[in-house]
Tab-separated table of C-alpha atoms in Angstrom:
chain	number	residue	atom	x	y	z
E	1	ALA	CA	22.963	9.020	3.337
E	2	ALA	CA	22.554	10.066	-0.270
E	3	GLY	CA	19.966	8.024	-2.134
E	4	LEU	CA	18.547	6.427	1.016
E	5	GLU	CA	14.937	5.362	0.561
E	6	TYR	CA	12.879	3.806	3.314
E	7	GLU	CA	9.386	3.015	4.513
E	8	ASP	CA	8.379	3.239	8.162
E	9	GLY	CA	8.587	0.004	10.057
E	10	ALA	CA	10.694	-1.796	12.623
E	11	ILE	CA	12.456	-5.113	13.021
E	12	THR	CA	15.217	-6.221	15.378
E	13	LEU	CA	18.211	-8.005	13.801
E	14	PRO	CA	21.419	-9.345	15.388
E	15	PHE	CA	24.127	-6.757	14.693
E	16	LYS	CA	27.052	-9.086	13.909
E	17	VAL	CA	25.019	-11.187	11.475
E	18	LEU	CA	23.724	-8.043	9.731
E	19	ARG	CA	27.236	-6.529	9.610
E	20	ASP	CA	28.727	-9.698	8.115
E	21	ALA	CA	25.959	-9.932	5.510
E	22	VAL	CA	26.439	-6.294	4.455
E	23	LYS	CA	30.239	-6.770	4.243
E	24	ALA	CA	29.725	-9.699	1.833
E	25	PHE	CA	28.306	-7.401	-0.848
E	26	PRO	CA	30.502	-5.273	-3.129
E	27	LYS	CA	31.050	-1.769	-1.698
E	28	THR	CA	29.338	-0.197	-4.714
E	29	ALA	CA	26.199	-2.358	-4.459
E	30	LEU	CA	22.911	-0.700	-3.622
E	31	LEU	CA	21.400	-2.797	-0.837
E	32	THR	CA	17.748	-3.477	-0.203
E	33	ILE	CA	16.738	-4.624	3.260
E	34	GLU	CA	13.165	-5.869	3.339
E	35	ALA	CA	11.217	-7.195	6.316
E	36	VAL	CA	9.540	-10.330	4.963
E	37	SER	CA	7.814	-11.029	8.287
E	38	LEU	CA	7.728	-9.529	11.786
E	39	ASP	CA	10.996	-11.297	12.663
E	40	THR	CA	12.815	-11.971	9.371
E	41	ALA	CA	14.596	-9.670	6.919
E	42	LYS	CA	15.915	-10.279	3.419
E	43	ILE	CA	18.971	-8.397	2.099
E	44	ALA	CA	19.643	-8.197	-1.636
E	45	GLY	CA	22.278	-6.301	-3.625
E	46	SER	CA	21.944	-4.488	-6.954
E	47	GLU	CA	25.163	-5.857	-8.491
E	48	THR	CA	24.828	-9.497	-7.530
E	49	ALA	CA	22.267	-12.276	-7.382
E	50	GLN	CA	23.136	-13.190	-3.804
E	51	THR	CA	20.611	-12.631	-1.024
E	52	TYR	CA	20.693	-13.132	2.720
E	53	THR	CA	17.813	-14.001	4.994
E	54	ILE	CA	18.350	-13.009	8.600
E	55	LYS	CA	16.199	-14.213	11.478
E	56	GLY	CA	15.677	-11.624	14.194
E	57	MET	CA	12.809	-10.782	16.496
E	58	SER	CA	9.747	-8.615	16.281
E	59	ALA	CA	10.484	-5.019	17.283
E	60	SER	CA	7.539	-5.161	19.697
E	61	GLU	CA	9.300	-7.968	21.634
E	62	TYR	CA	12.535	-5.992	22.050
E	63	PRO	CA	12.951	-4.687	25.625
E	64	ALA	CA	12.396	-0.961	26.171
E	65	LEU	CA	15.598	1.051	26.595
E	66	PRO	CA	16.097	2.717	29.983
E	67	GLU	CA	15.624	6.457	30.348
E	68	PRO	CA	18.436	8.676	31.660
E	69	THR	CA	18.687	8.681	35.443
E	70	SER	CA	21.635	10.915	36.330
E	71	GLY	CA	22.419	14.479	35.401
E	72	GLY	CA	21.585	16.222	32.183
E	73	PRO	CA	22.937	15.259	28.790
E	74	LEU	CA	26.350	16.242	27.471
E	75	HIS	CA	26.770	17.574	23.946
E	76	VAL	CA	29.999	16.867	22.062
E	77	PRO	CA	30.822	17.809	18.444
E	78	ALA	CA	30.799	14.557	16.432
E	79	GLN	CA	34.181	15.275	14.827
E	80	SER	CA	35.811	15.875	18.223
E	81	LEU	CA	34.478	12.606	19.679
E	82	ARG	CA	35.237	10.620	16.526
E	83	SER	CA	38.794	11.934	16.396
E	84	ALA	CA	39.433	11.270	20.108
E	85	LEU	CA	38.089	7.699	19.872
E	86	ARG	CA	40.137	6.917	16.762
E	87	ARG	CA	43.301	8.380	18.264
E	88	THR	CA	43.010	6.376	21.499
E	89	GLN	CA	41.175	3.084	20.934
E	90	TRP	CA	44.138	1.367	19.242
E	91	ALA	CA	46.003	1.463	22.585
E	92	SER	CA	43.354	-0.537	24.453
E	93	SER	CA	44.271	-4.118	25.296
E	94	PRO	CA	42.809	-6.866	23.087
E	95	GLY	CA	43.076	-9.425	25.925
E	96	GLU	CA	40.277	-10.006	28.408
E	97	HIS	CA	42.588	-10.852	31.319
E	98	ARG	CA	42.412	-7.305	32.755
E	99	GLU	CA	39.012	-5.876	31.972
E	100	ALA	CA	39.838	-2.234	32.771
E	101	PHE	CA	42.447	-2.166	29.980
E	102	THR	CA	40.182	-3.536	27.226
E	103	GLY	CA	38.292	-0.286	26.795
E	104	VAL	CA	38.570	3.456	26.425
E	105	LEU	CA	38.230	5.769	29.425
E	106	LEU	CA	35.910	8.755	29.031
E	107	ASP	CA	36.789	11.206	31.813
E	108	PHE	CA	34.643	14.319	32.097
E	109	THR	CA	35.837	15.306	35.602
E	110	ASP	CA	39.561	15.964	35.139
E	111	LYS	CA	40.766	19.436	36.207
E	112	ASP	CA	42.497	19.824	32.804
E	113	GLY	CA	39.229	19.221	30.965
E	114	PRO	CA	37.371	16.255	29.475
E	115	HIS	CA	39.506	13.639	27.760
E	116	VAL	CA	39.562	10.147	26.297
E	117	ALA	CA	42.339	7.703	27.290
E	118	ALA	CA	43.345	4.103	26.635
E	119	THR	CA	46.181	1.861	27.753
E	120	ASP	CA	47.263	-1.748	27.521
E	121	THR	CA	49.828	-1.159	30.329
E	122	TYR	CA	52.637	-0.717	27.755
E	123	ARG	CA	51.219	2.276	25.895
E	124	LEU	CA	49.131	5.167	27.171
E	125	VAL	CA	47.267	7.542	24.880
E	126	VAL	CA	45.375	10.558	26.252
E	127	CYS	CA	43.426	12.826	23.925
E	128	PRO	CA	41.534	15.980	24.963
E	129	LEU	CA	37.851	16.084	24.120
E	130	ALA	CA	37.077	19.567	22.815
E	131	GLY	CA	33.737	21.340	22.706
E	132	VAL	CA	31.940	19.419	25.481
E	133	GLU	CA	28.854	21.262	26.762
E	134	GLY	CA	26.805	20.260	29.794
E	135	ASP	CA	27.352	19.168	33.400
E	136	CYS	CA	30.632	17.223	33.183
E	137	GLU	CA	30.789	16.570	36.941
E	138	ALA	CA	27.456	14.705	36.870
E	139	ALA	CA	28.707	12.543	33.980
E	140	GLY	CA	31.830	11.391	35.837
E	141	LYS	CA	34.093	8.780	34.234
E	142	MET	CA	33.418	5.469	32.557
E	143	ILE	CA	35.119	2.821	30.471
E	144	LEU	CA	33.625	2.274	27.046
E	145	PRO	CA	34.322	-1.268	25.751
E	146	GLY	CA	36.963	-1.256	22.994
E	147	GLU	CA	34.731	-2.841	20.345
E	148	SER	CA	31.961	-0.321	21.103
E	149	ALA	CA	34.486	2.517	20.737
E	150	ARG	CA	35.625	1.185	17.343
E	151	ILE	CA	32.071	0.821	16.048
E	152	LEU	CA	31.014	4.216	17.377
E	153	ALA	CA	34.046	5.929	15.792
E	154	LYS	CA	33.080	4.434	12.416
E	155	LEU	CA	29.420	5.428	12.696
E	156	LEU	CA	29.831	9.023	13.879
E	157	PRO	CA	29.493	11.692	11.177
E	158	ASP	CA	32.633	13.501	10.032
E	159	ASP	CA	31.335	16.967	10.891
E	160	ASP	CA	30.627	19.100	13.949
E	161	SER	CA	26.998	18.027	14.375
E	162	PRO	CA	26.268	17.552	18.087
E	163	VAL	CA	26.341	14.096	19.657
E	164	THR	CA	24.182	13.861	22.775
E	165	LEU	CA	25.380	11.619	25.611
E	166	ARG	CA	22.983	10.564	28.356
E	167	PHE	CA	24.257	8.471	31.249
E	168	HIS	CA	22.436	5.691	33.114
E	169	TYR	CA	23.731	4.541	36.497
E	170	PRO	CA	20.852	2.679	38.201
E	171	GLU	CA	21.699	-0.415	40.233
E	172	ALA	CA	20.265	-2.904	37.741
E	173	VAL	CA	21.230	-1.286	34.416
E	174	LYS	CA	24.485	0.546	33.821
E	175	GLY	CA	24.522	1.982	30.355
E	176	GLU	CA	25.171	4.965	28.233
E	177	LYS	CA	22.923	6.275	25.474
E	178	TRP	CA	24.506	8.203	22.611
E	179	SER	CA	22.492	9.982	19.917
E	180	ALA	CA	23.764	11.421	16.648
E	181	GLY	CA	20.891	12.781	14.596
E	182	GLN	CA	18.262	10.034	14.387
E	183	VAL	CA	20.647	7.218	15.344
E	184	SER	CA	20.898	6.135	18.997
E	185	PHE	CA	23.320	3.717	20.650
E	186	LEU	CA	22.947	2.088	24.051
E	187	ILE	CA	26.380	0.999	25.233
E	188	GLN	CA	27.072	-1.164	28.273
E	189	PRO	CA	30.283	0.213	29.808
E	190	ARG	CA	32.834	-1.974	31.607
E	191	ASP	CA	32.778	0.035	34.819
E	192	LYS	CA	31.698	3.501	35.956
E	193	ALA	CA	35.155	4.430	37.211
E	194	TRP	CA	38.700	3.517	36.299
């Protein structure tokens, strides 16, 4: 981002607490996030006297992320993925009573090409996913939780920079790692197949 200044370092903070603290500041405020210890950060804004102290954990205590275990990565233009997620995620069910309907289906195996779909049993939205490169058959299908889809759609850049998707399907850890530039996401999907 423009005007971003940082020093190397690492700290692990709870996402929802950090998100809520950042939302509390005016949108035009320049924020400073400072690690005051190995497990605590302080957030201050340029246009207000308010500060937040957030307790987290030392980055060295955070568990290592799993490495990809199936197939090669897929590459998708960020704009294509962002658009498909935004156009479909509103149709996912907000209720937890039927887990398969609370997320967004990513299907890379369909004969008509890769697509993103969501339904709450009343509405069905299917959106093609253009520009996918890589072994789609190895990737298969998976349901991305609705909240993860919403967050990811907000964080993806609004250009055609490549987003790399790596899939993890070991017995103990089912997950999906997405990378856009220097930002990586590890997302726990609902189920590998719909």
